[in-house]
Coordinates of N, CA and C in Angstrom, one line a residue:
V1 N 63.8 -76.5 -93.8 CA 63.4 -77.9 -93.5 C 64.3 -78.5 -92.5
N2 N 63.8 -79.2 -91.5 CA 64.5 -79.7 -90.4 C 64.7 -81.2 -90.6
I3 N 65.9 -81.6 -91.2 CA 66.2 -83.0 -91.4 C 67.2 -83.6 -90.4
A4 N 66.8 -84.8 -89.9 CA 67.7 -85.4 -88.9 C 68.0 -86.8 -89.3
R5 N 69.2 -87.3 -89.1 CA 69.6 -88.7 -89.3 C 69.2 -89.4 -88.0
L6 N 68.3 -90.4 -88.2 CA 67.7 -91.1 -87.1 C 67.9 -92.6 -87.3
Y7 N 67.8 -93.4 -86.2 CA 68.0 -94.8 -86.2 C 66.8 -95.6 -85.6
H8 N 66.6 -96.8 -86.0 CA 65.5 -97.6 -85.5 C 66.0 -99.1 -85.4
G9 N 66.0 -99.6 -84.1 CA 66.6 -101.0 -83.9 C 65.4 -102.0 -84.1
T10 N 65.7 -103.1 -84.8 CA 64.7 -104.1 -85.1 C 65.5 -105.4 -85.5
S11 N 64.7 -106.3 -86.1 CA 65.3 -107.5 -86.7 C 65.4 -107.3 -88.2
S12 N 66.2 -108.0 -88.9 CA 66.4 -107.9 -90.4 C 65.0 -108.2 -91.1
S13 N 64.3 -109.2 -90.5 CA 63.0 -109.5 -91.2 C 62.0 -108.3 -91.1
I14 N 62.0 -107.7 -89.9 CA 61.1 -106.5 -89.8 C 61.6 -105.3 -90.6
A15 N 62.9 -105.2 -90.6 CA 63.5 -104.1 -91.5 C 63.1 -104.3 -92.9
E16 N 63.2 -105.5 -93.4 CA 62.8 -105.8 -94.8 C 61.3 -105.4 -95.0
S17 N 60.4 -105.7 -94.0 CA 59.0 -105.3 -94.2 C 58.8 -103.8 -94.1
I18 N 59.6 -103.1 -93.3 CA 59.5 -101.7 -93.2 C 59.9 -101.1 -94.6
V19 N 61.0 -101.6 -95.2 CA 61.5 -101.1 -96.5 C 60.3 -101.3 -97.5
I20 N 59.6 -102.4 -97.5 CA 58.6 -102.7 -98.5 C 57.3 -101.9 -98.2
S21 N 56.9 -101.9 -96.9 CA 55.5 -101.4 -96.6 C 55.5 -100.1 -95.7
G22 N 56.7 -99.7 -95.2 CA 56.7 -98.5 -94.3 C 56.6 -98.9 -92.9
Y23 N 56.8 -98.0 -92.0 CA 56.7 -98.2 -90.5 C 55.3 -98.5 -90.1
A24 N 55.1 -99.5 -89.3 CA 53.8 -99.7 -88.6 C 53.8 -98.9 -87.3
S25 N 52.7 -98.5 -86.8 CA 52.7 -97.8 -85.5 C 53.1 -98.6 -84.4
L26 N 53.9 -98.1 -83.5 CA 54.3 -98.8 -82.3 C 53.2 -99.2 -81.5
A27 N 52.1 -98.5 -81.6 CA 50.9 -98.8 -80.8 C 50.4 -100.2 -81.0
T28 N 50.8 -100.8 -82.1 CA 50.4 -102.2 -82.3 C 51.2 -103.2 -81.4
L29 N 52.3 -102.7 -80.8 CA 53.1 -103.5 -79.9 C 52.8 -103.2 -78.5
D30 N 52.8 -101.9 -78.1 CA 52.5 -101.5 -76.8 C 52.0 -100.0 -76.8
D31 N 51.8 -99.4 -75.6 CA 51.2 -98.1 -75.5 C 52.3 -97.0 -75.7
G32 N 53.5 -97.3 -75.6 CA 54.6 -96.3 -75.8 C 54.8 -95.4 -74.6
W33 N 56.0 -95.3 -74.1 CA 56.3 -94.4 -73.0 C 55.9 -92.9 -73.3
F34 N 56.3 -92.5 -74.6 CA 56.2 -91.1 -74.9 C 55.1 -90.9 -75.9
G35 N 54.1 -91.8 -76.0 CA 53.0 -91.7 -76.9 C 53.0 -92.8 -78.0
R36 N 51.9 -93.1 -78.5 CA 51.7 -94.1 -79.6 C 52.4 -93.5 -80.9
A37 N 53.5 -94.2 -81.3 CA 54.2 -93.8 -82.4 C 55.3 -94.7 -82.8
V38 N 55.9 -94.4 -83.9 CA 57.1 -95.1 -84.4 C 58.2 -94.4 -83.7
Y39 N 59.1 -95.2 -83.0 CA 60.2 -94.6 -82.3 C 61.5 -94.7 -83.1
V40 N 62.2 -93.5 -83.1 CA 63.5 -93.5 -83.7 C 64.4 -92.6 -82.8
T41 N 65.7 -92.6 -83.0 CA 66.5 -91.9 -82.1 C 67.8 -91.4 -82.9
E42 N 68.4 -90.3 -82.5 CA 69.7 -89.8 -83.0 C 70.8 -90.7 -82.5
N43 N 70.6 -91.5 -81.5 CA 71.7 -92.2 -80.9 C 71.7 -93.7 -81.4
P44 N 72.6 -94.1 -82.3 CA 72.5 -95.5 -82.8 C 72.8 -96.5 -81.7
Q45 N 73.6 -96.2 -80.6 CA 73.8 -97.1 -79.5 C 72.4 -97.4 -78.8
Y46 N 71.6 -96.4 -78.6 CA 70.2 -96.6 -78.0 C 69.4 -97.4 -78.9
A47 N 69.4 -97.2 -80.2 CA 68.6 -98.0 -81.2 C 69.1 -99.5 -81.1
F48 N 70.4 -99.7 -81.0 CA 70.9 -101.0 -81.0 C 70.4 -101.8 -79.8
Q49 N 70.1 -101.2 -78.7 CA 69.6 -101.9 -77.5 C 68.3 -102.6 -77.8
Y50 N 67.6 -102.0 -78.7 CA 66.2 -102.6 -79.1 C 66.4 -103.8 -80.0
C51 N 67.5 -104.0 -80.6 CA 67.6 -105.2 -81.5 C 68.7 -106.2 -81.1
I52 N 69.5 -105.9 -80.2 CA 70.6 -106.8 -79.8 C 70.2 -108.2 -79.5
N53 N 69.0 -108.5 -78.9 CA 68.6 -109.8 -78.6 C 67.7 -110.4 -79.6
K54 N 67.5 -109.8 -80.7 CA 66.7 -110.3 -81.8 C 67.4 -111.2 -82.7
T55 N 66.8 -112.1 -83.4 CA 67.4 -112.9 -84.5 C 67.8 -112.0 -85.6
N56 N 69.1 -112.0 -86.0 CA 69.5 -111.1 -87.1 C 69.2 -109.7 -86.8
P57 N 69.8 -109.1 -85.8 CA 69.6 -107.7 -85.4 C 69.9 -106.7 -86.6
C58 N 69.2 -105.6 -86.6 CA 69.4 -104.6 -87.7 C 69.0 -103.3 -87.2
V59 N 69.8 -102.3 -87.6 CA 69.5 -100.9 -87.3 C 69.2 -100.2 -88.6
I60 N 68.0 -99.7 -88.7 CA 67.6 -98.9 -89.9 C 68.1 -97.4 -89.7
I61 N 68.8 -96.9 -90.7 CA 69.3 -95.5 -90.7 C 68.4 -94.7 -91.7
T62 N 67.8 -93.7 -91.2 CA 66.9 -92.9 -92.0 C 67.3 -91.4 -91.9
D63 N 67.1 -90.6 -93.0 CA 67.1 -89.2 -92.9 C 65.6 -88.8 -92.9
T64 N 65.2 -88.1 -91.9 CA 63.8 -87.8 -91.6 C 63.6 -86.4 -91.5
I65 N 62.5 -86.0 -92.1 CA 62.0 -84.6 -91.9 C 61.2 -84.5 -90.7
L66 N 61.6 -83.6 -89.8 CA 60.8 -83.5 -88.5 C 59.9 -82.2 -88.8
F67 N 58.6 -82.5 -88.9 CA 57.6 -81.4 -89.1 C 56.8 -81.2 -87.9
N68 N 57.0 -80.0 -87.3 CA 56.3 -79.5 -86.2 C 56.3 -80.4 -85.0
P69 N 57.5 -80.9 -84.5 CA 57.5 -81.8 -83.3 C 57.2 -81.0 -82.0
Y70 N 56.7 -81.7 -81.1 CA 56.4 -81.3 -79.7 C 57.6 -81.7 -78.8
P71 N 58.3 -80.8 -78.2 CA 59.4 -81.2 -77.3 C 58.9 -81.8 -75.9
V72 N 59.1 -83.1 -75.7 CA 58.7 -83.7 -74.4 C 59.8 -83.3 -73.4
I73 N 59.4 -82.8 -72.3 CA 60.4 -82.4 -71.3 C 60.2 -83.1 -69.9
Y74 N 61.0 -82.9 -69.0 CA 61.1 -83.6 -67.8 C 59.7 -83.8 -67.1
C75 N 59.0 -82.7 -67.0 CA 57.7 -82.8 -66.3 C 56.7 -83.7 -67.0
D76 N 56.9 -84.1 -68.3 CA 56.1 -85.0 -69.0 C 56.4 -86.4 -68.7
A77 N 57.6 -86.7 -68.2 CA 58.1 -88.1 -67.9 C 59.1 -88.0 -66.8
P78 N 58.7 -87.6 -65.6 CA 59.7 -87.4 -64.6 C 60.3 -88.6 -64.0
W79 N 61.4 -88.5 -63.3 CA 62.1 -89.6 -62.7 C 61.7 -89.6 -61.2
D80 N 60.4 -89.7 -61.0 CA 59.9 -89.6 -59.6 C 59.5 -90.9 -59.0
G81 N 59.9 -92.0 -59.7 CA 59.5 -93.3 -59.2 C 58.2 -93.9 -59.7
N82 N 57.4 -93.0 -60.4 CA 56.2 -93.6 -61.1 C 56.5 -94.3 -62.3
P83 N 55.7 -95.3 -62.6 CA 55.9 -96.2 -63.8 C 55.6 -95.3 -65.1
P84 N 56.0 -95.7 -66.2 CA 55.7 -95.0 -67.4 C 54.2 -94.8 -67.7
S85 N 53.4 -95.7 -67.2 CA 51.9 -95.5 -67.4 C 51.4 -94.1 -66.8
H86 N 52.2 -93.5 -66.0 CA 51.9 -92.2 -65.4 C 52.4 -91.0 -66.2
F87 N 53.2 -91.3 -67.3 CA 53.7 -90.2 -68.1 C 52.6 -89.6 -68.8
R88 N 52.8 -88.3 -69.1 CA 51.8 -87.5 -69.8 C 51.3 -88.0 -71.1
F89 N 52.1 -88.6 -71.9 CA 51.8 -89.0 -73.3 C 51.6 -90.6 -73.4
Y90 N 51.8 -91.3 -72.3 CA 51.7 -92.8 -72.4 C 50.4 -93.2 -73.0
G91 N 50.6 -94.0 -74.1 CA 49.4 -94.5 -74.9 C 48.6 -93.5 -75.6
K92 N 49.1 -92.3 -75.8 CA 48.3 -91.2 -76.5 C 49.1 -90.9 -77.8
G93 N 48.4 -90.2 -78.7 CA 49.0 -89.7 -79.9 C 49.7 -88.4 -79.7
P94 N 50.2 -87.8 -80.7 CA 50.9 -86.5 -80.6 C 50.0 -85.4 -79.9
S95 N 50.6 -84.4 -79.3 CA 49.8 -83.3 -78.7 C 49.1 -82.6 -79.8
Q96 N 48.1 -81.9 -79.4 CA 47.2 -81.2 -80.4 C 48.1 -80.2 -81.1
N97 N 47.8 -80.1 -82.4 CA 48.5 -79.2 -83.4 C 50.0 -79.6 -83.6
F98 N 50.4 -80.8 -83.2 CA 51.8 -81.3 -83.4 C 51.8 -82.6 -84.2
K99 N 52.8 -82.9 -85.0 CA 52.8 -84.0 -85.8 C 53.7 -85.2 -85.1
S100 N 54.5 -84.9 -84.2 CA 55.3 -85.9 -83.5 C 55.9 -85.4 -82.2
H101 N 56.5 -86.2 -81.4 CA 57.2 -85.8 -80.2 C 58.6 -86.0 -80.4
V102 N 59.4 -85.0 -79.9 CA 60.8 -85.2 -79.9 C 61.2 -85.2 -78.4
V103 N 62.0 -86.2 -77.9 CA 62.4 -86.4 -76.5 C 63.9 -86.3 -76.4
P104 N 64.4 -85.2 -76.0 CA 65.9 -85.3 -75.6 C 65.9 -86.0 -74.3
V105 N 66.8 -87.0 -74.2 CA 66.9 -88.0 -73.1 C 68.2 -88.1 -72.4
A106 N 68.2 -88.5 -71.2 CA 69.4 -88.9 -70.5 C 69.2 -90.4 -70.1
R107 N 70.2 -91.2 -70.1 CA 70.2 -92.5 -69.7 C 70.0 -92.7 -68.2
R108 N 69.0 -93.5 -67.8 CA 68.7 -93.8 -66.4 C 68.9 -95.2 -66.1
G109 N 69.0 -96.0 -67.1 CA 69.2 -97.5 -66.9 C 69.1 -98.2 -68.3
D110 N 69.2 -99.5 -68.4 CA 69.0 -100.2 -69.6 C 67.6 -100.0 -70.1
L111 N 67.5 -99.5 -71.3 CA 66.3 -99.2 -72.0 C 65.4 -98.2 -71.2
D112 N 66.0 -97.5 -70.3 CA 65.3 -96.5 -69.5 C 65.9 -95.1 -69.8
Y113 N 65.4 -94.4 -70.8 CA 65.9 -93.1 -71.1 C 64.7 -92.2 -70.9
R114 N 64.9 -91.0 -70.2 CA 63.9 -90.1 -69.9 C 64.4 -88.7 -70.1
P115 N 63.5 -87.7 -70.3 CA 64.0 -86.3 -70.3 C 64.8 -86.0 -69.1
P116 N 65.9 -85.3 -69.2 CA 66.8 -85.0 -68.1 C 66.2 -83.9 -67.3
T117 N 66.6 -83.8 -66.0 CA 66.2 -82.8 -65.1 C 66.8 -81.4 -65.5
D118 N 68.0 -81.5 -66.1 CA 68.7 -80.4 -66.6 C 68.8 -80.5 -68.1
P119 N 68.0 -79.8 -68.9 CA 68.0 -80.1 -70.4 C 69.3 -79.8 -71.1
I120 N 70.3 -79.1 -70.4 CA 71.5 -78.8 -71.0 C 72.4 -80.0 -71.0
K121 N 72.2 -80.9 -69.9 CA 73.0 -82.1 -69.8 C 72.2 -83.3 -70.2
N122 N 72.2 -83.6 -71.5 CA 71.5 -84.8 -72.0 C 72.2 -85.5 -73.1
D123 N 71.7 -86.6 -73.6 CA 72.3 -87.3 -74.7 C 71.8 -86.8 -76.1
H124 N 71.0 -85.8 -76.1 CA 70.5 -85.2 -77.3 C 69.9 -86.3 -78.2
T125 N 69.0 -87.1 -77.6 CA 68.4 -88.3 -78.3 C 66.9 -88.1 -78.4
P126 N 66.4 -87.6 -79.6 CA 65.0 -87.7 -79.8 C 64.5 -89.0 -80.0
I127 N 63.3 -89.3 -79.6 CA 62.7 -90.6 -79.8 C 61.4 -90.4 -80.6

């Protein structure tokens, strides 16, 4: 079993709702850079960026079972100047026969993390 400690940045009121009802799909908020999904990360600093400007910021810490994830790589979300709407999985669900996407990323700017050109040099941050 592949278990990972993952983080999700939000507000304390949303965190309370998640504890009571579970995660809602991110697709209710936007199309998602790497697909319609709930986004979590191995990097708590990255998660914190998503909540720092919220009233009562909160980072949820979960131990998550990753079942059959698809690894998103550089060619799925390149740093070629195109906006996220050109990414392979933008607004789409997981790839056929996979349950989730795992995205090792490198920081490109504030809230702009994408798969690195060199997969050896990354922040090891699945989303």
